[in-house]
mmCIF file of C-alpha atoms in Angstrom:
data_model
loop_
_atom_site.group_PDB
_atom_site.id
_atom_site.type_symbol
_atom_site.label_atom_id
_atom_site.label_comp_id
_atom_site.label_asym_id
_atom_site.label_seq_id
_atom_site.Cartn_x
_atom_site.Cartn_y
_atom_site.Cartn_z
ATOM 1 C CA UNK U 1 20.019 198.613 -6.107
ATOM 2 C CA UNK U 2 20.394 199.548 -2.616
ATOM 3 C CA UNK U 3 23.810 201.806 -1.121
ATOM 4 C CA UNK U 4 25.331 202.326 2.311
ATOM 5 C CA UNK U 5 26.812 206.064 2.793
ATOM 6 C CA UNK U 6 28.387 207.214 5.828
ATOM 7 C CA UNK U 7 30.649 209.846 5.314
ATOM 8 C CA UNK U 8 32.996 211.404 6.563
ATOM 9 C CA UNK U 9 35.187 208.923 5.936
ATOM 10 C CA UNK U 10 37.329 210.242 7.753
ATOM 11 C CA UNK U 11 37.796 212.311 11.043
ATOM 12 C CA UNK U 12 39.930 214.138 13.357
ATOM 13 C CA UNK U 13 39.837 215.142 16.046
ATOM 14 C CA UNK U 14 40.860 216.041 19.929
ATOM 15 C CA UNK U 15 40.026 214.592 22.717
ATOM 16 C CA UNK U 16 36.776 216.241 23.775
ATOM 17 C CA UNK U 17 35.460 217.235 21.613
ATOM 18 C CA UNK U 18 31.613 216.320 19.924
ATOM 19 C CA UNK U 19 31.203 214.191 16.759
ATOM 20 C CA UNK U 20 28.252 213.033 14.715
ATOM 21 C CA UNK U 21 29.169 210.420 11.864
ATOM 22 C CA UNK U 22 26.062 210.170 9.269
ATOM 23 C CA UNK U 23 24.686 207.231 7.445
ATOM 24 C CA UNK U 24 22.566 208.085 5.060
ATOM 25 C CA UNK U 25 20.708 204.472 2.936
ATOM 26 C CA UNK U 26 19.022 203.401 -0.091
ATOM 27 C CA UNK U 27 17.254 199.668 0.333
ATOM 28 C CA UNK U 28 14.523 198.041 -0.562
ATOM 29 C CA UNK U 29 12.564 196.563 2.108
ATOM 30 C CA UNK U 30 14.288 198.434 5.359
ATOM 31 C CA UNK U 31 14.582 195.631 8.365
ATOM 32 C CA UNK U 32 16.259 197.434 10.214
ATOM 33 C CA UNK U 33 20.299 200.189 10.548
ATOM 34 C CA UNK U 34 23.177 199.116 12.429
ATOM 35 C CA UNK U 35 25.225 201.335 14.261
ATOM 36 C CA UNK U 36 29.344 198.593 14.645
ATOM 37 C CA UNK U 37 32.984 199.866 16.321
ATOM 38 C CA UNK U 38 35.505 198.201 14.574
ATOM 39 C CA UNK U 39 39.353 198.321 16.135
ATOM 40 C CA UNK U 40 41.052 195.834 15.117
ATOM 41 C CA UNK U 41 39.453 192.910 13.361
ATOM 42 C CA UNK U 42 36.158 192.247 15.084
ATOM 43 C CA UNK U 43 32.840 194.517 14.811
ATOM 44 C CA UNK U 44 31.515 195.742 18.320
ATOM 45 C CA UNK U 45 27.854 195.714 18.196
ATOM 46 C CA UNK U 46 26.446 199.472 19.316
ATOM 47 C CA UNK U 47 23.182 200.065 18.234
ATOM 48 C CA UNK U 48 20.385 198.878 16.544
ATOM 49 C CA UNK U 49 17.626 201.318 15.004
ATOM 50 C CA UNK U 50 14.432 200.610 14.028
ATOM 51 C CA UNK U 51 12.291 202.895 14.594
ATOM 52 C CA UNK U 52 12.150 207.380 13.584
ATOM 53 C CA UNK U 53 12.858 210.129 16.317
ATOM 54 C CA UNK U 54 13.587 206.525 19.352
ATOM 55 C CA UNK U 55 17.084 207.703 20.437
ATOM 56 C CA UNK U 56 19.336 205.054 21.688
ATOM 57 C CA UNK U 57 21.982 205.937 24.442
ATOM 58 C CA UNK U 58 24.643 204.683 25.733
ATOM 59 C CA UNK U 59 26.756 206.499 27.861
ATOM 60 C CA UNK U 60 28.816 208.801 25.882
ATOM 61 C CA UNK U 61 27.051 207.890 22.148
ATOM 62 C CA UNK U 62 23.510 208.004 20.519
ATOM 63 C CA UNK U 63 22.136 207.374 17.703
ATOM 64 C CA UNK U 64 18.370 208.170 15.536
ATOM 65 C CA UNK U 65 16.899 206.847 12.504
ATOM 66 C CA UNK U 66 15.164 209.299 10.446
ATOM 67 C CA UNK U 67 13.427 206.999 8.289
ATOM 68 C CA UNK U 68 11.809 209.557 6.213
ATOM 69 C CA UNK U 69 14.482 211.251 5.097
ATOM 70 C CA UNK U 70 16.927 208.441 5.510
ATOM 71 C CA UNK U 71 19.711 208.517 6.710
ATOM 72 C CA UNK U 72 21.323 208.037 10.845
ATOM 73 C CA UNK U 73 23.050 209.803 13.244
ATOM 74 C CA UNK U 74 26.106 208.473 15.617
ATOM 75 C CA UNK U 75 26.887 211.420 17.721
ATOM 76 C CA UNK U 76 30.113 210.590 20.427
ATOM 77 C CA UNK U 77 29.990 213.537 22.972
ATOM 78 C CA UNK U 78 33.279 213.841 25.353
ATOM 79 C CA UNK U 79 35.155 212.075 22.527
ATOM 80 C CA UNK U 80 38.286 210.200 23.688
ATOM 81 C CA UNK U 81 41.259 208.617 22.529
ATOM 82 C CA UNK U 82 39.561 205.057 23.030
ATOM 83 C CA UNK U 83 37.014 206.758 20.643
ATOM 84 C CA UNK U 84 40.111 205.772 17.457
ATOM 85 C CA UNK U 85 38.152 203.393 15.774
ATOM 86 C CA UNK U 86 36.094 203.035 11.839
ATOM 87 C CA UNK U 87 32.490 203.698 13.129
ATOM 88 C CA UNK U 88 30.179 200.326 10.563
ATOM 89 C CA UNK U 89 26.986 201.555 9.258
ATOM 90 C CA UNK U 90 24.620 198.711 7.642
ATOM 91 C CA UNK U 91 20.996 198.874 6.734
ATOM 92 C CA UNK U 92 19.242 195.017 7.280
ATOM 93 C CA UNK U 93 15.982 194.627 4.715
ATOM 94 C CA UNK U 94 14.108 191.501 3.730
ATOM 95 C CA UNK U 95 16.687 190.234 1.394
ATOM 96 C CA UNK U 96 20.063 190.923 2.690
ATOM 97 C CA UNK U 97 23.010 192.920 5.241
ATOM 98 C CA UNK U 98 24.823 195.889 3.569
ATOM 99 C CA UNK U 99 27.602 197.560 4.962
ATOM 100 C CA UNK U 100 29.097 201.591 4.130
ATOM 101 C CA UNK U 101 32.596 202.077 4.247
ATOM 102 C CA UNK U 102 32.884 203.365 7.351
ATOM 103 C CA UNK U 103 34.060 206.475 9.161
ATOM 104 C CA UNK U 104 37.605 206.618 10.472
ATOM 105 C CA UNK U 105 37.962 208.990 13.950
ATOM 106 C CA UNK U 106 40.720 209.248 15.449
ATOM 107 C CA UNK U 107 40.739 210.909 18.637
ATOM 108 C CA UNK U 108 44.043 213.031 19.184
ATOM 109 C CA UNK U 109 45.050 213.964 23.215
ATOM 110 C CA UNK H 1 25.362 188.926 23.721
ATOM 111 C CA UNK H 2 27.513 185.633 22.472
ATOM 112 C CA UNK H 3 31.274 184.727 22.573
ATOM 113 C CA UNK H 4 32.663 183.900 18.777
ATOM 114 C CA UNK H 5 36.361 182.364 18.352
ATOM 115 C CA UNK H 6 37.753 181.487 15.204
ATOM 116 C CA UNK H 7 40.341 179.247 13.523
ATOM 117 C CA UNK H 8 43.253 180.117 12.887
ATOM 118 C CA UNK H 9 43.486 183.668 13.543
ATOM 119 C CA UNK H 10 46.193 184.483 10.236
ATOM 120 C CA UNK H 11 46.999 181.729 7.684
ATOM 121 C CA UNK H 12 49.592 182.270 5.421
ATOM 122 C CA UNK H 13 48.659 179.920 1.769
ATOM 123 C CA UNK H 14 49.801 178.994 -1.861
ATOM 124 C CA UNK H 15 48.361 179.690 -4.622
ATOM 125 C CA UNK H 16 44.980 176.754 -5.855
ATOM 126 C CA UNK H 17 45.233 174.838 -1.920
ATOM 127 C CA UNK H 18 41.964 175.402 -0.118
ATOM 128 C CA UNK H 19 42.040 176.347 3.857
ATOM 129 C CA UNK H 20 38.482 175.675 6.091
ATOM 130 C CA UNK H 21 38.515 178.367 8.667
ATOM 131 C CA UNK H 22 36.217 176.928 11.428
ATOM 132 C CA UNK H 23 33.665 179.068 14.054
ATOM 133 C CA UNK H 24 32.494 178.136 17.325
ATOM 134 C CA UNK H 25 29.480 180.544 19.159
ATOM 135 C CA UNK H 26 29.493 180.192 22.558
ATOM 136 C CA UNK H 27 25.675 179.077 22.908
ATOM 137 C CA UNK H 28 23.233 178.304 21.128
ATOM 138 C CA UNK H 29 22.064 180.838 18.151
ATOM 139 C CA UNK H 30 19.838 181.192 15.164
ATOM 140 C CA UNK H 31 21.863 182.658 12.470
ATOM 141 C CA UNK H 32 25.427 182.707 11.710
ATOM 142 C CA UNK H 33 27.331 183.862 8.183
ATOM 143 C CA UNK H 34 30.524 184.891 6.979
ATOM 144 C CA UNK H 35 31.970 187.736 5.700
ATOM 145 C CA UNK H 36 34.775 189.077 3.952
ATOM 146 C CA UNK H 37 36.614 192.876 4.811
ATOM 147 C CA UNK H 38 39.673 193.773 2.069
ATOM 148 C CA UNK H 39 41.681 195.202 2.414
ATOM 149 C CA UNK H 40 41.268 198.874 3.768
ATOM 150 C CA UNK H 41 37.461 198.275 2.435
ATOM 151 C CA UNK H 42 34.089 197.422 4.614
ATOM 152 C CA UNK H 43 32.346 193.990 5.113
ATOM 153 C CA UNK H 44 30.487 191.758 2.476
ATOM 154 C CA UNK H 45 28.328 189.655 3.159
ATOM 155 C CA UNK H 46 29.385 185.910 1.631
ATOM 156 C CA UNK H 47 26.932 184.443 3.518
ATOM 157 C CA UNK H 48 24.220 183.062 6.175
ATOM 158 C CA UNK H 49 24.922 179.189 7.368
ATOM 159 C CA UNK H 50 22.402 177.621 7.961
ATOM 160 C CA UNK H 51 22.180 174.833 10.220
ATOM 161 C CA UNK H 52 21.216 171.575 8.828
ATOM 162 C CA UNK H 53 21.075 172.714 5.148
ATOM 163 C CA UNK H 54 22.908 174.332 2.537
ATOM 164 C CA UNK H 55 24.106 177.616 3.086
ATOM 165 C CA UNK H 56 22.531 181.027 1.259
ATOM 166 C CA UNK H 57 25.239 183.174 -0.861
ATOM 167 C CA UNK H 58 24.846 187.108 -1.792
ATOM 168 C CA UNK H 59 25.302 187.673 -5.194
ATOM 169 C CA UNK H 60 28.455 187.121 -5.980
ATOM 170 C CA UNK H 61 29.483 184.630 -4.001
ATOM 171 C CA UNK H 62 29.721 180.943 -4.946
ATOM 172 C CA UNK H 63 28.867 177.280 -2.771
ATOM 173 C CA UNK H 64 31.972 175.948 -5.355
ATOM 174 C CA UNK H 65 34.248 178.254 -3.990
ATOM 175 C CA UNK H 66 32.990 179.033 -0.560
ATOM 176 C CA UNK H 67 31.551 176.023 0.212
ATOM 177 C CA UNK H 68 29.844 176.178 4.240
ATOM 178 C CA UNK H 69 28.777 173.922 6.902
ATOM 179 C CA UNK H 70 27.148 174.603 9.894
ATOM 180 C CA UNK H 71 26.568 171.117 11.456
ATOM 181 C CA UNK H 72 24.723 172.260 15.043
ATOM 182 C CA UNK H 73 23.596 175.717 15.815
ATOM 183 C CA UNK H 74 26.881 176.813 17.701
ATOM 184 C CA UNK H 75 29.854 175.965 14.954
ATOM 185 C CA UNK H 76 29.621 176.545 11.412
ATOM 186 C CA UNK H 77 32.404 176.080 8.767
ATOM 187 C CA UNK H 78 34.174 177.807 5.990
ATOM 188 C CA UNK H 79 36.414 176.870 3.044
ATOM 189 C CA UNK H 80 37.616 178.908 0.597
ATOM 190 C CA UNK H 81 38.519 176.813 -2.330
ATOM 191 C CA UNK H 82 41.722 176.855 -5.340
ATOM 192 C CA UNK H 83 42.254 180.415 -3.461
ATOM 193 C CA UNK H 84 44.266 183.221 -5.280
ATOM 194 C CA UNK H 85 46.129 186.098 -4.344
ATOM 195 C CA UNK H 86 42.277 187.962 -4.333
ATOM 196 C CA UNK H 87 40.671 185.710 -1.835
ATOM 197 C CA UNK H 88 44.284 187.737 0.553
ATOM 198 C CA UNK H 89 41.554 189.208 3.086
ATOM 199 C CA UNK H 90 39.950 188.595 6.573
ATOM 200 C CA UNK H 91 37.431 186.454 6.694
ATOM 201 C CA UNK H 92 34.818 187.050 9.965
ATOM 202 C CA UNK H 93 32.092 185.072 11.199
ATOM 203 C CA UNK H 94 29.043 186.361 13.383
ATOM 204 C CA UNK H 95 25.977 184.766 14.903
ATOM 205 C CA UNK H 96 22.571 186.500 15.988
ATOM 206 C CA UNK H 97 19.465 185.765 17.514
ATOM 207 C CA UNK H 98 17.663 187.557 15.690
ATOM 208 C CA UNK H 99 17.254 188.104 11.761
ATOM 209 C CA UNK H 100 20.312 189.646 10.328
ATOM 210 C CA UNK H 101 20.321 192.927 12.653
ATOM 211 C CA UNK H 102 22.593 193.108 16.007
ATOM 212 C CA UNK H 103 24.854 190.584 14.864
ATOM 213 C CA UNK H 104 27.757 189.219 17.321
ATOM 214 C CA UNK H 105 31.208 189.132 15.148
ATOM 215 C CA UNK H 106 34.422 186.742 15.761
ATOM 216 C CA UNK H 107 37.452 188.364 15.928
ATOM 217 C CA UNK H 108 38.652 187.128 12.261
ATOM 218 C CA UNK H 109 40.889 185.419 10.410
ATOM 219 C CA UNK H 110 43.541 186.804 8.413
ATOM 220 C CA UNK H 111 44.061 184.645 4.938
ATOM 221 C CA UNK H 112 46.982 185.942 2.552
ATOM 222 C CA UNK H 113 47.255 184.099 -0.673
ATOM 223 C CA UNK H 114 50.827 183.803 -2.212
#
């Protein structure tokens, strides 16, 4: 059965810290891996990754995919309190789209 | 990107009744989806709403319980039928233009069944 596993499940840091969130997967017929940020109800799209080794970057956030080892990381540098959210990893296959349980990040001032 | 609205934003319903949730996208999109997010859990895909034809349901979800309509490229409805307290959840609509990949989510509908 397809699986998407995120770690850690929760993380508490202080402003200015750098964090790394992990997403590993076992999916048949992989198409893409996506990261979303969920603050209240609606997840907002961050990145879509399809190729190994190519870093995607947006401001303080960056992400990379390793299709050989079947994982992705999401890095956030110089964290701010506004980064507090649940970060969701999702993997799209030809069959469906499966979300991980999410990592709850809390950034303290 | 697309801007998505949902109605209602929340509702409290009695067991055995049905609720229809509406999803409106501000531009024509190829794909529309419905998700459920139960308390403390991640998102689970219910179905893909197909324009002009029956929705494609994921394992564990059936049309009789969650009938879906998509009459055009910008609008879809999800009905939660014969509700029970286990249906209490947030229901989210999403839309995308390229497969299931990059999706944009609506604000969600918080449903409580008593």
